mmCIF file of C-alpha atoms and ligand atoms in Angstrom:
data_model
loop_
_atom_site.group_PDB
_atom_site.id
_atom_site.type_symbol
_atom_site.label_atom_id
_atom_site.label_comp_id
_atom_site.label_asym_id
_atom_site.label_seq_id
_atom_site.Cartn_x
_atom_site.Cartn_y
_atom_site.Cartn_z
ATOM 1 C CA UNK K 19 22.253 56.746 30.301
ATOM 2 C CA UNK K 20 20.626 53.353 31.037
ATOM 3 C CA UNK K 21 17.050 53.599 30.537
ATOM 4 C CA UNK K 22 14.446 52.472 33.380
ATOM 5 C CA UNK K 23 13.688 48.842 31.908
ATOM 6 C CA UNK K 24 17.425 48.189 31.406
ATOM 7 C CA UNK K 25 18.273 49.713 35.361
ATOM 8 C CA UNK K 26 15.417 46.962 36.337
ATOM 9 C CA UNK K 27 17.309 44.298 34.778
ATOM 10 C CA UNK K 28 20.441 45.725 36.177
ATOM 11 C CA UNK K 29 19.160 45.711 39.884
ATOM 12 C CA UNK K 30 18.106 41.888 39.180
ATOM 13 C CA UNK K 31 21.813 40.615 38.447
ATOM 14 C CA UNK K 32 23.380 43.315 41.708
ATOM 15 C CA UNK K 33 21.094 41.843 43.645
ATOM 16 C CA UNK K 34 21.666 38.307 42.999
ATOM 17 C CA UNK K 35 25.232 39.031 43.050
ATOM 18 C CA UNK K 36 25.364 41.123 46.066
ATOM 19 C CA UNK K 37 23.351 38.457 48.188
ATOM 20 C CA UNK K 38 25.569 35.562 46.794
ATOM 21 C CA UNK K 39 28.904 37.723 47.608
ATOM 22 C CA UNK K 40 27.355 38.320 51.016
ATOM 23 C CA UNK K 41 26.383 34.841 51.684
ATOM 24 C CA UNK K 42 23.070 35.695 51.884
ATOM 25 C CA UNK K 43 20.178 33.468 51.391
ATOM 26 C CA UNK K 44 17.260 35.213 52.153
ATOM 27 C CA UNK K 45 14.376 35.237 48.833
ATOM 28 C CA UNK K 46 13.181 38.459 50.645
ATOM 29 C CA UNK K 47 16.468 39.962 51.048
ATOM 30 C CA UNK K 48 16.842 39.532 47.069
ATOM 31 C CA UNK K 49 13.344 40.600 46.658
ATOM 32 C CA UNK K 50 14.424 43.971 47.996
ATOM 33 C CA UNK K 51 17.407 44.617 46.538
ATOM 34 C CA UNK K 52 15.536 44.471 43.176
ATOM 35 C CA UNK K 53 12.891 46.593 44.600
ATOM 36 C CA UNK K 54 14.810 49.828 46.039
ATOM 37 C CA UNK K 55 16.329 51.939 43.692
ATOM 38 C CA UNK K 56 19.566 52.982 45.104
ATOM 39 C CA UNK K 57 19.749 56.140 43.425
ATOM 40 C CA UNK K 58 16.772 57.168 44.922
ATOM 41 C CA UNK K 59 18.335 57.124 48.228
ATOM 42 C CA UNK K 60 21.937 58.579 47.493
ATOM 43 C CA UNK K 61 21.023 62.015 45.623
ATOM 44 C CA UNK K 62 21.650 63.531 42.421
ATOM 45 C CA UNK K 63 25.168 61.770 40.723
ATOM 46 C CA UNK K 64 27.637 61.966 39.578
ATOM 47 C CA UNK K 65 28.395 60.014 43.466
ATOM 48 C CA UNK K 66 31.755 59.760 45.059
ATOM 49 C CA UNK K 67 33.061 55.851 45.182
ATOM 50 C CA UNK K 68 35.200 54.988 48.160
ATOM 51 C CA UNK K 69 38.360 52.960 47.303
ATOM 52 C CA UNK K 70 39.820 50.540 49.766
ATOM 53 C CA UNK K 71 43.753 51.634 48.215
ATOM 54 C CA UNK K 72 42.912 55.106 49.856
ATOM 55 C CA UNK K 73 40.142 58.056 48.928
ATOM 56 C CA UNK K 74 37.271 58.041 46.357
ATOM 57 C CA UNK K 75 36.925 58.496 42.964
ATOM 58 C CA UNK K 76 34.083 60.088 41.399
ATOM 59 C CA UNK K 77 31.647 58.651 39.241
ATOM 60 C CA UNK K 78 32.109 59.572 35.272
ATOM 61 C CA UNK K 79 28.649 60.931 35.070
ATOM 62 C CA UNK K 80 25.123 60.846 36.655
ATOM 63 C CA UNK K 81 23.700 57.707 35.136
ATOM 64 C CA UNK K 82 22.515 55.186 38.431
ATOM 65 C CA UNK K 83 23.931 52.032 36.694
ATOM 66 C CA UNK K 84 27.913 52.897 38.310
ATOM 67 C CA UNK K 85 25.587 52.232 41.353
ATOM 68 C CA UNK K 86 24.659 48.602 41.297
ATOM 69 C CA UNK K 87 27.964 47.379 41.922
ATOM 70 C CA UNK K 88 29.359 45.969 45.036
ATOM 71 C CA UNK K 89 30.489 49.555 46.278
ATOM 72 C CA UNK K 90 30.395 52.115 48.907
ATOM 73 C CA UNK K 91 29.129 55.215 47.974
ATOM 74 C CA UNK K 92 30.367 58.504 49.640
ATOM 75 C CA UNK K 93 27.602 60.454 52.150
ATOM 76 C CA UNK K 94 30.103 62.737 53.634
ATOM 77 C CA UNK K 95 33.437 61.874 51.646
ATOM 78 C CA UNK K 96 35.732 64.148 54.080
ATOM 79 C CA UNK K 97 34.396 62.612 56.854
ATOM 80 C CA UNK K 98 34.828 58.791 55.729
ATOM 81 C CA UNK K 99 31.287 58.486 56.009
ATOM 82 C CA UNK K 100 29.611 56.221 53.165
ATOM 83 C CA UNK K 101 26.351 54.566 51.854
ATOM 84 C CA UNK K 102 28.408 50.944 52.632
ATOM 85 C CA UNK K 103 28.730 47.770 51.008
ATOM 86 C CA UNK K 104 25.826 46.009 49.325
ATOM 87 C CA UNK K 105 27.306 42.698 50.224
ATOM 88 C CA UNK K 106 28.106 43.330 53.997
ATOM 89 C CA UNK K 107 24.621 44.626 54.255
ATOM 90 C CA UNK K 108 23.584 41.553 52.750
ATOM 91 C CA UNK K 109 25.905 39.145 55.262
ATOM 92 C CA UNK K 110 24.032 41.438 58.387
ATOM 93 C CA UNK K 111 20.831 41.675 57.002
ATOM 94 C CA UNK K 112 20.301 38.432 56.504
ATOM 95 C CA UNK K 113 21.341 37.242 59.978
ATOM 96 C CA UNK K 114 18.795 39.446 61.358
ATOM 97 C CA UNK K 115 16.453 37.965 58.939
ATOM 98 C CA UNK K 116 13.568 40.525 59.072
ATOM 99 C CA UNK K 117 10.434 38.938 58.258
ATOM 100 C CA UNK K 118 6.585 40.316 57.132
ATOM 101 C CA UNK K 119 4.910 42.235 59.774
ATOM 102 C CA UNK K 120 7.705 42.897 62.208
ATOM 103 C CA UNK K 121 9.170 46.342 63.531
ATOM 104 C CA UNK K 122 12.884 47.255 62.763
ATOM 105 C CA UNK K 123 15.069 49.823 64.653
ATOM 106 C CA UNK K 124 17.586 51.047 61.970
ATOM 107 C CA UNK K 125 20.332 53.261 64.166
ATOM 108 C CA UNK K 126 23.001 54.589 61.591
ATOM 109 C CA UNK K 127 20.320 55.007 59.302
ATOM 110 C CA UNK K 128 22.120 57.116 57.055
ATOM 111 C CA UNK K 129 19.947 58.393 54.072
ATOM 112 C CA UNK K 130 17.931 55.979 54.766
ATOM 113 C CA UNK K 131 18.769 52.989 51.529
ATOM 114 C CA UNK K 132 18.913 50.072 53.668
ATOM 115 C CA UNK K 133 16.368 51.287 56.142
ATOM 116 C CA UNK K 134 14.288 51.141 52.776
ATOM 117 C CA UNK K 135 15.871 47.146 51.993
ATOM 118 C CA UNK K 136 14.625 46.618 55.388
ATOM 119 C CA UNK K 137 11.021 48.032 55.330
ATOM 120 C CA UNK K 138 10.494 46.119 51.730
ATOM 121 C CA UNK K 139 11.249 43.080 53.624
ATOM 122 C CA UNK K 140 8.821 43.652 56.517
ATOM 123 C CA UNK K 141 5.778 44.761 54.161
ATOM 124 C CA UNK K 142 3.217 46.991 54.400
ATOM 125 C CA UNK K 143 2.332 45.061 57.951
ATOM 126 C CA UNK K 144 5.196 45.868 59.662
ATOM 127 C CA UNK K 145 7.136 48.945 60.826
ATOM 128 C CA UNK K 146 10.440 50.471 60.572
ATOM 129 C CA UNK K 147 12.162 53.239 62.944
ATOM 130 C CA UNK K 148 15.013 54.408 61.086
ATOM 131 C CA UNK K 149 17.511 56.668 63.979
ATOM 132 C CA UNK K 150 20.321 59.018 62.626
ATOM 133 C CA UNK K 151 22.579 61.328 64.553
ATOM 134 C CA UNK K 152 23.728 63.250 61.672
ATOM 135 C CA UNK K 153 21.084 66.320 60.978
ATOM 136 C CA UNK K 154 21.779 66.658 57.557
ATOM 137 C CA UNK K 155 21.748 62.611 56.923
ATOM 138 C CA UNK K 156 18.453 62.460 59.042
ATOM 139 C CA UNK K 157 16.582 65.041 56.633
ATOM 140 C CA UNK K 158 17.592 63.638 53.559
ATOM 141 C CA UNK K 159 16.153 59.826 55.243
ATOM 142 C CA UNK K 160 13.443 61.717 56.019
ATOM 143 C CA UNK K 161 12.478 62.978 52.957
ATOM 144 C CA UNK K 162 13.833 59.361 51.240
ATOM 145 C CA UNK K 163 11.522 57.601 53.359
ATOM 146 C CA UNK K 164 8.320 59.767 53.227
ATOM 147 C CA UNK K 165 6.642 57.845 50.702
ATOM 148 C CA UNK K 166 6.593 54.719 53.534
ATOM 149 C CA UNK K 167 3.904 54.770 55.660
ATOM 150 C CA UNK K 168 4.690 52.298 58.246
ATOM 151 C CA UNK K 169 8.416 54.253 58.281
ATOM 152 C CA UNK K 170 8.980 56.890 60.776
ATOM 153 C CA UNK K 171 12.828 58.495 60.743
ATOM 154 C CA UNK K 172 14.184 60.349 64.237
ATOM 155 C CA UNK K 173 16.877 62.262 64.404
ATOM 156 C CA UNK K 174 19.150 61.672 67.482
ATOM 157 C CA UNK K 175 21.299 59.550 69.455
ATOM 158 C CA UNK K 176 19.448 55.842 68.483
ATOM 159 C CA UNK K 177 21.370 54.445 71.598
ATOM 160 C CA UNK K 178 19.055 56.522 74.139
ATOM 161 C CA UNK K 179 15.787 57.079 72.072
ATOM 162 C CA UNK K 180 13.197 55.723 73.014
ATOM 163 C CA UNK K 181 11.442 53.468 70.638
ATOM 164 C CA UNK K 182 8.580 50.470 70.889
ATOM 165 C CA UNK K 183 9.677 47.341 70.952
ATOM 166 C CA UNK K 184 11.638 45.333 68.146
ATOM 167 C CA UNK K 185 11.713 42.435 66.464
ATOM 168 C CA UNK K 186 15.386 43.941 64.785
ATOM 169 C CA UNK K 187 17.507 46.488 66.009
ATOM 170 C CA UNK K 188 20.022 46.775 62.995
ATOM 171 C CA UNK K 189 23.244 48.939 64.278
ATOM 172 C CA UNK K 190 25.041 50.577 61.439
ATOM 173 C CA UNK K 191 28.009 52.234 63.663
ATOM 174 C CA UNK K 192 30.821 50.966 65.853
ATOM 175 C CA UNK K 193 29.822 50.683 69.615
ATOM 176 C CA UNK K 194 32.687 49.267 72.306
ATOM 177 C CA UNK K 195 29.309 47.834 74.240
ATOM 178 C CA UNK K 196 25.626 47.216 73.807
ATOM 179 C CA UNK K 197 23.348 49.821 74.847
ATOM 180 C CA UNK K 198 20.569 49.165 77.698
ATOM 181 C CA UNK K 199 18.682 50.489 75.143
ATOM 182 C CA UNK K 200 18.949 47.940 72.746
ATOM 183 C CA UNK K 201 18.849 44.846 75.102
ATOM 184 C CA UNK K 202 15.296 46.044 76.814
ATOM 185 C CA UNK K 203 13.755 47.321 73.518
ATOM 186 C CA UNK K 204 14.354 43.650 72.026
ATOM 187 C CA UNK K 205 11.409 41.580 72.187
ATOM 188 C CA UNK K 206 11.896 38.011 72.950
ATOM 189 C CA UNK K 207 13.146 36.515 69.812
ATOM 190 C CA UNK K 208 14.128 39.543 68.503
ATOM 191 C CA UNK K 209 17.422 39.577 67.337
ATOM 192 C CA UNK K 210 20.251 42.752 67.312
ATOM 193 C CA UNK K 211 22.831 43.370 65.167
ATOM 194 C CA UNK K 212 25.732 44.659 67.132
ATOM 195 C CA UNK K 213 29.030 45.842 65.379
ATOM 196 C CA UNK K 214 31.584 46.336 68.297
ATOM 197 C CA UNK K 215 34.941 48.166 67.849
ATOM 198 C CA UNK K 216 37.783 48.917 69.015
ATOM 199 C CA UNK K 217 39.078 53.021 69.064
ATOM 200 C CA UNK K 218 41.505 51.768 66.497
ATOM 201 C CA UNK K 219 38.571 49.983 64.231
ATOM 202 C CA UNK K 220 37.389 53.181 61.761
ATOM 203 C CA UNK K 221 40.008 53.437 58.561
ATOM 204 C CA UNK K 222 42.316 50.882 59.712
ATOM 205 C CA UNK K 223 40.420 48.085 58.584
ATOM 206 C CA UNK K 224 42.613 44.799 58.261
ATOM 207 C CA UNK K 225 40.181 41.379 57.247
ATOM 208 C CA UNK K 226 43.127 39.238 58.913
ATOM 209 C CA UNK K 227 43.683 41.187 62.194
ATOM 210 C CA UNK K 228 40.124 42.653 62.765
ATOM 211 C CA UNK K 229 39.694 45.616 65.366
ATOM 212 C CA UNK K 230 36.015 44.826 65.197
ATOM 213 C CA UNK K 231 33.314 42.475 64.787
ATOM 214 C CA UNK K 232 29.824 42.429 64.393
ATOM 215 C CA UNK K 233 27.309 39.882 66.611
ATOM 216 C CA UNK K 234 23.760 38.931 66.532
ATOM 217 C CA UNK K 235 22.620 38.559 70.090
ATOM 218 C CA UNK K 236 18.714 36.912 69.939
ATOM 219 C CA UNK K 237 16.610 37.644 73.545
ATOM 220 C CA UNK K 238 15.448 34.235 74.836
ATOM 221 C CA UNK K 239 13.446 35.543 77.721
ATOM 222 C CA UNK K 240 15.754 37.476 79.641
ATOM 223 C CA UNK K 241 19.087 35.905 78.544
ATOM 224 C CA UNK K 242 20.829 37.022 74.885
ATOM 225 C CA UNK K 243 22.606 34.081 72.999
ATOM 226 C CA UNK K 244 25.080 35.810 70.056
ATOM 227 C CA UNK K 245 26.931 34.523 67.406
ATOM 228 C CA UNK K 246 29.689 35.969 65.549
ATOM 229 C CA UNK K 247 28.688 37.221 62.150
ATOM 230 C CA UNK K 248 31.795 38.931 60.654
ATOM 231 C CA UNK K 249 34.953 41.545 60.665
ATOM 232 C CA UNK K 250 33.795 45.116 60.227
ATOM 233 C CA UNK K 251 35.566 48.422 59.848
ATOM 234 C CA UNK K 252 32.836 51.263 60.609
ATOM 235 C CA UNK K 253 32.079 54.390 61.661
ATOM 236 C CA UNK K 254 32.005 54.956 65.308
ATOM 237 C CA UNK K 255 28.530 55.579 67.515
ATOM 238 C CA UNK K 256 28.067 58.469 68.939
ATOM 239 C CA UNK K 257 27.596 58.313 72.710
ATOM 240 C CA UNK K 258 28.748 54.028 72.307
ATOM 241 C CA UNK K 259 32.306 54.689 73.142
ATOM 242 C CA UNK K 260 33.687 54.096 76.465
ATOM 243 C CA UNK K 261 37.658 53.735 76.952
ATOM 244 C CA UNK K 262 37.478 50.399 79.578
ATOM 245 C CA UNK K 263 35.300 48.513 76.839
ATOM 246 C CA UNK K 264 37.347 49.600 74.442
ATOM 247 C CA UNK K 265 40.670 48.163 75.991
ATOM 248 C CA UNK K 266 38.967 44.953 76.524
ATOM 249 C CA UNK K 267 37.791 44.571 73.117
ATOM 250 C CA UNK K 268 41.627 45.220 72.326
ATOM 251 C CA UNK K 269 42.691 42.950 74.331
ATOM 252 C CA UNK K 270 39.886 40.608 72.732
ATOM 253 C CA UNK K 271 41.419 40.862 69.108
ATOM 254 C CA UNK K 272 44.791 40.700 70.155
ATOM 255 C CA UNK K 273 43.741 36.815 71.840
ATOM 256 C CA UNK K 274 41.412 35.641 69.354
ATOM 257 C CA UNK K 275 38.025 33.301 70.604
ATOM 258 C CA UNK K 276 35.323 36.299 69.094
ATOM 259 C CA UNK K 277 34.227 33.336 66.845
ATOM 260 C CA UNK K 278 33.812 30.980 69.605
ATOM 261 C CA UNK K 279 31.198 33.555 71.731
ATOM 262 C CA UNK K 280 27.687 31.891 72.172
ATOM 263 C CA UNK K 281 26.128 34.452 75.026
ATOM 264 C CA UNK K 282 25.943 37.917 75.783
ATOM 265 C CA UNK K 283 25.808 38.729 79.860
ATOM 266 C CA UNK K 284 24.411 41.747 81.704
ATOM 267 C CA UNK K 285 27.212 41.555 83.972
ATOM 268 C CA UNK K 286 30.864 40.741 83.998
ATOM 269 C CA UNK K 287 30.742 38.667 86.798
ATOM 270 C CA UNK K 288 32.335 35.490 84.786
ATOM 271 C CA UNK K 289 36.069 33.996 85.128
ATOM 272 C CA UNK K 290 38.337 35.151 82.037
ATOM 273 C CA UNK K 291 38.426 31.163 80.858
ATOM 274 C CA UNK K 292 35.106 31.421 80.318
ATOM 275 C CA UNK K 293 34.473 34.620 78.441
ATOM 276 C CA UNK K 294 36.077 36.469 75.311
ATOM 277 C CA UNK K 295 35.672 39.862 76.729
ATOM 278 C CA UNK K 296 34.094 41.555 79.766
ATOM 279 C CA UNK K 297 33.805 45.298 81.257
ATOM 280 C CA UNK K 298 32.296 46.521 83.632
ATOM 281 C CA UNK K 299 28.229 45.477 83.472
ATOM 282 C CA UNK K 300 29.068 43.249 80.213
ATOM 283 C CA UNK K 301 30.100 40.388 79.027
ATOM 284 C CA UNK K 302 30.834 38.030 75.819
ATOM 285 C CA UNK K 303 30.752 34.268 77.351
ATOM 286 C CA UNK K 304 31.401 31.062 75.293
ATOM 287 C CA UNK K 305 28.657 29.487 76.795
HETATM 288 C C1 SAM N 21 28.765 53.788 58.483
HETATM 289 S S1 SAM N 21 27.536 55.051 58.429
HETATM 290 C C2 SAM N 21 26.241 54.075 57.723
HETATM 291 C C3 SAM N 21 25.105 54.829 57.119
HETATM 292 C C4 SAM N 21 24.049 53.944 56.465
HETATM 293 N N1 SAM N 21 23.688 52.811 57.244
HETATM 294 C C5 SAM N 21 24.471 53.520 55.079
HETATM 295 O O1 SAM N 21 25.110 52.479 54.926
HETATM 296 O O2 SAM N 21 24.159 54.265 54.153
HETATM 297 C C6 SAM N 21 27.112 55.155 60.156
HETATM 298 C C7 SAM N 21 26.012 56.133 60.463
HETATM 299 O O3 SAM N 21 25.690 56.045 61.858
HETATM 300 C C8 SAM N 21 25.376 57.350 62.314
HETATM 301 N N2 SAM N 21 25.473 57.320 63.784
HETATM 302 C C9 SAM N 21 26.595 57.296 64.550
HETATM 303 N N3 SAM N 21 26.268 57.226 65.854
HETATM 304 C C10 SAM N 21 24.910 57.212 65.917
HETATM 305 C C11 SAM N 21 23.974 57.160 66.996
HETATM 306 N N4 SAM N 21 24.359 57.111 68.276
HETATM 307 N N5 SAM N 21 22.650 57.191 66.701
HETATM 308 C C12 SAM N 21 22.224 57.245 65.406
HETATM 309 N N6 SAM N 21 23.077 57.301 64.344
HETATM 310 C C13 SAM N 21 24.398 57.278 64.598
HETATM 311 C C14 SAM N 21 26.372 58.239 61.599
HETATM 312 O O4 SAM N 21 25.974 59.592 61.588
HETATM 313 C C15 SAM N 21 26.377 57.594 60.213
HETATM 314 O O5 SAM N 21 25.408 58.152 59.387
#
């Protein structure tokens, strides 16, 4: 087993790989990486590694090192529901750039390890709200998070809890539209990350045709600019999923333009020239 001053050096070189392999350049971001111990967050090892050929493979033993690698880490293996990629997080995280003293809605929080990343990089002044649907996952965050004071963890639907208003709203599951939710509990400024999916998005994850895509819509007063951030393959969000969003996301991918979006719209009242999707209530406009 590595010993605790060899893990610290460890952490140091994921970390700096993990943000460079996410594009990430955030000193704070970094920062946190080397401050959260993973394996405090994922349970006793040995830990189940998801391979993108098919399955998982488990760890050879319990020692934390086979963590700080650029992997995904089974939660709930037989339900293709992981502790996901360092570097992704990285990519996201750092486009919501979370900075000292704000308050960040985490909904997918899982067990709670980048909830953790997050509240490191908000500091002792700001706040964190970490939401998870799963009970199970929810108590183990809880109990993760604890020693945080400014972290809170609720267990529930994150895209109709209430919560005060953020500065971040990081979504960690597949939604076919934003939430009302999330739009009015943004403060102006504040910035969401929004991975939206089609139904055909979770396990059939393909980098060249992508099913889904995650965008960072920042409030300017009552309007949302968003930017495309990247292709994701995710877990879908409970209570997100509605069939006519989902068809026009489809129909989205199938024509290309996601990286050409600049504004999100509270209504779909827009010609098709001038948007990449719309449903009803919604819209993704290019400008
Ligand atoms: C891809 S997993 C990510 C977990 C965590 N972020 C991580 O990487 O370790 C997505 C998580 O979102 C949760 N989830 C799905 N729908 C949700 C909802 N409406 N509200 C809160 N959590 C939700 C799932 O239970 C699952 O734990």
């Amino acid at each position: 087993m590595f010993n605790p001053s060899e893990l610290a050096v460890l952490r140091r070189a994921y970390a700096r790989q993990v943000t460079f392999l996410g594009d990430a350049h955030n000193a704070a971001l970094e920062a946190a990486y080397v401050g959260v111990p993973r394996e405090a967050y994922l349970g006793q090892g040995p830990w189940q590694i998801f391979r993108w050929t098919g399955g998982y493979t488990p760890t050879p033993d319990a020692d934390p090192a086979w963590l700080y690698s650029d992997i995904l880490v089974g939660l709930q293996p037989e339900r293709g529901l992981n502790n996901g990629q360092p570097s992704s997080h990285a990519t996201w995280i750092a486009s919501a750039a979370p900075a000292a003293g704000e308050h960040v809605v985490h909904v997918g929080a899982g067990v709670g390890y980048y909830s953790a990343i997050m509240a490191h990089m908000v500091g002792a002044s700001g706040r964190l709200t970490a939401i998870e649907f799963d009970p199970d996952l929810a108590t183990r965050a809880t109990a993760n998070l604890a020693h945080l004071a400014g972290a809170r963890v609720l267990q529930g639907d994150g895209s109709k809890l209430p919560f005060a208003p953020a500065d971040v709203i990081y979504v960690n599951a597949g939604a076919s539209r934003p939430a009302d939710t999330w739009l009015d509990g943004l403060k102006d400024g504040g910035r969401l990350i929004l991975p939206l999916t089609t139904s055909q998005n979770f396990r059939r994850f393909n980098f060249a045709h992508p099913t889904g895509a995650v965008f960072r819509i920042t409030r300017r007063g009552e309007s949302f600019d968003a930017d495309f951030v990247s292709a994701i393959g995710v877990f879908p969000c409970e209570g997100m999923r509605d069939e006519v969003s989902e068809r026009a996301l489809a129909a989205g991918f199938e024509k290309g333009g996601y990286r050409e979006v600049k504004r999100l719209l509270r209504t779909d009242d827009v010609s098709d020239e001038d948007c990449w999707v719309k449903a009803p209530g919604w819209s993704l406009a290019y400008r």
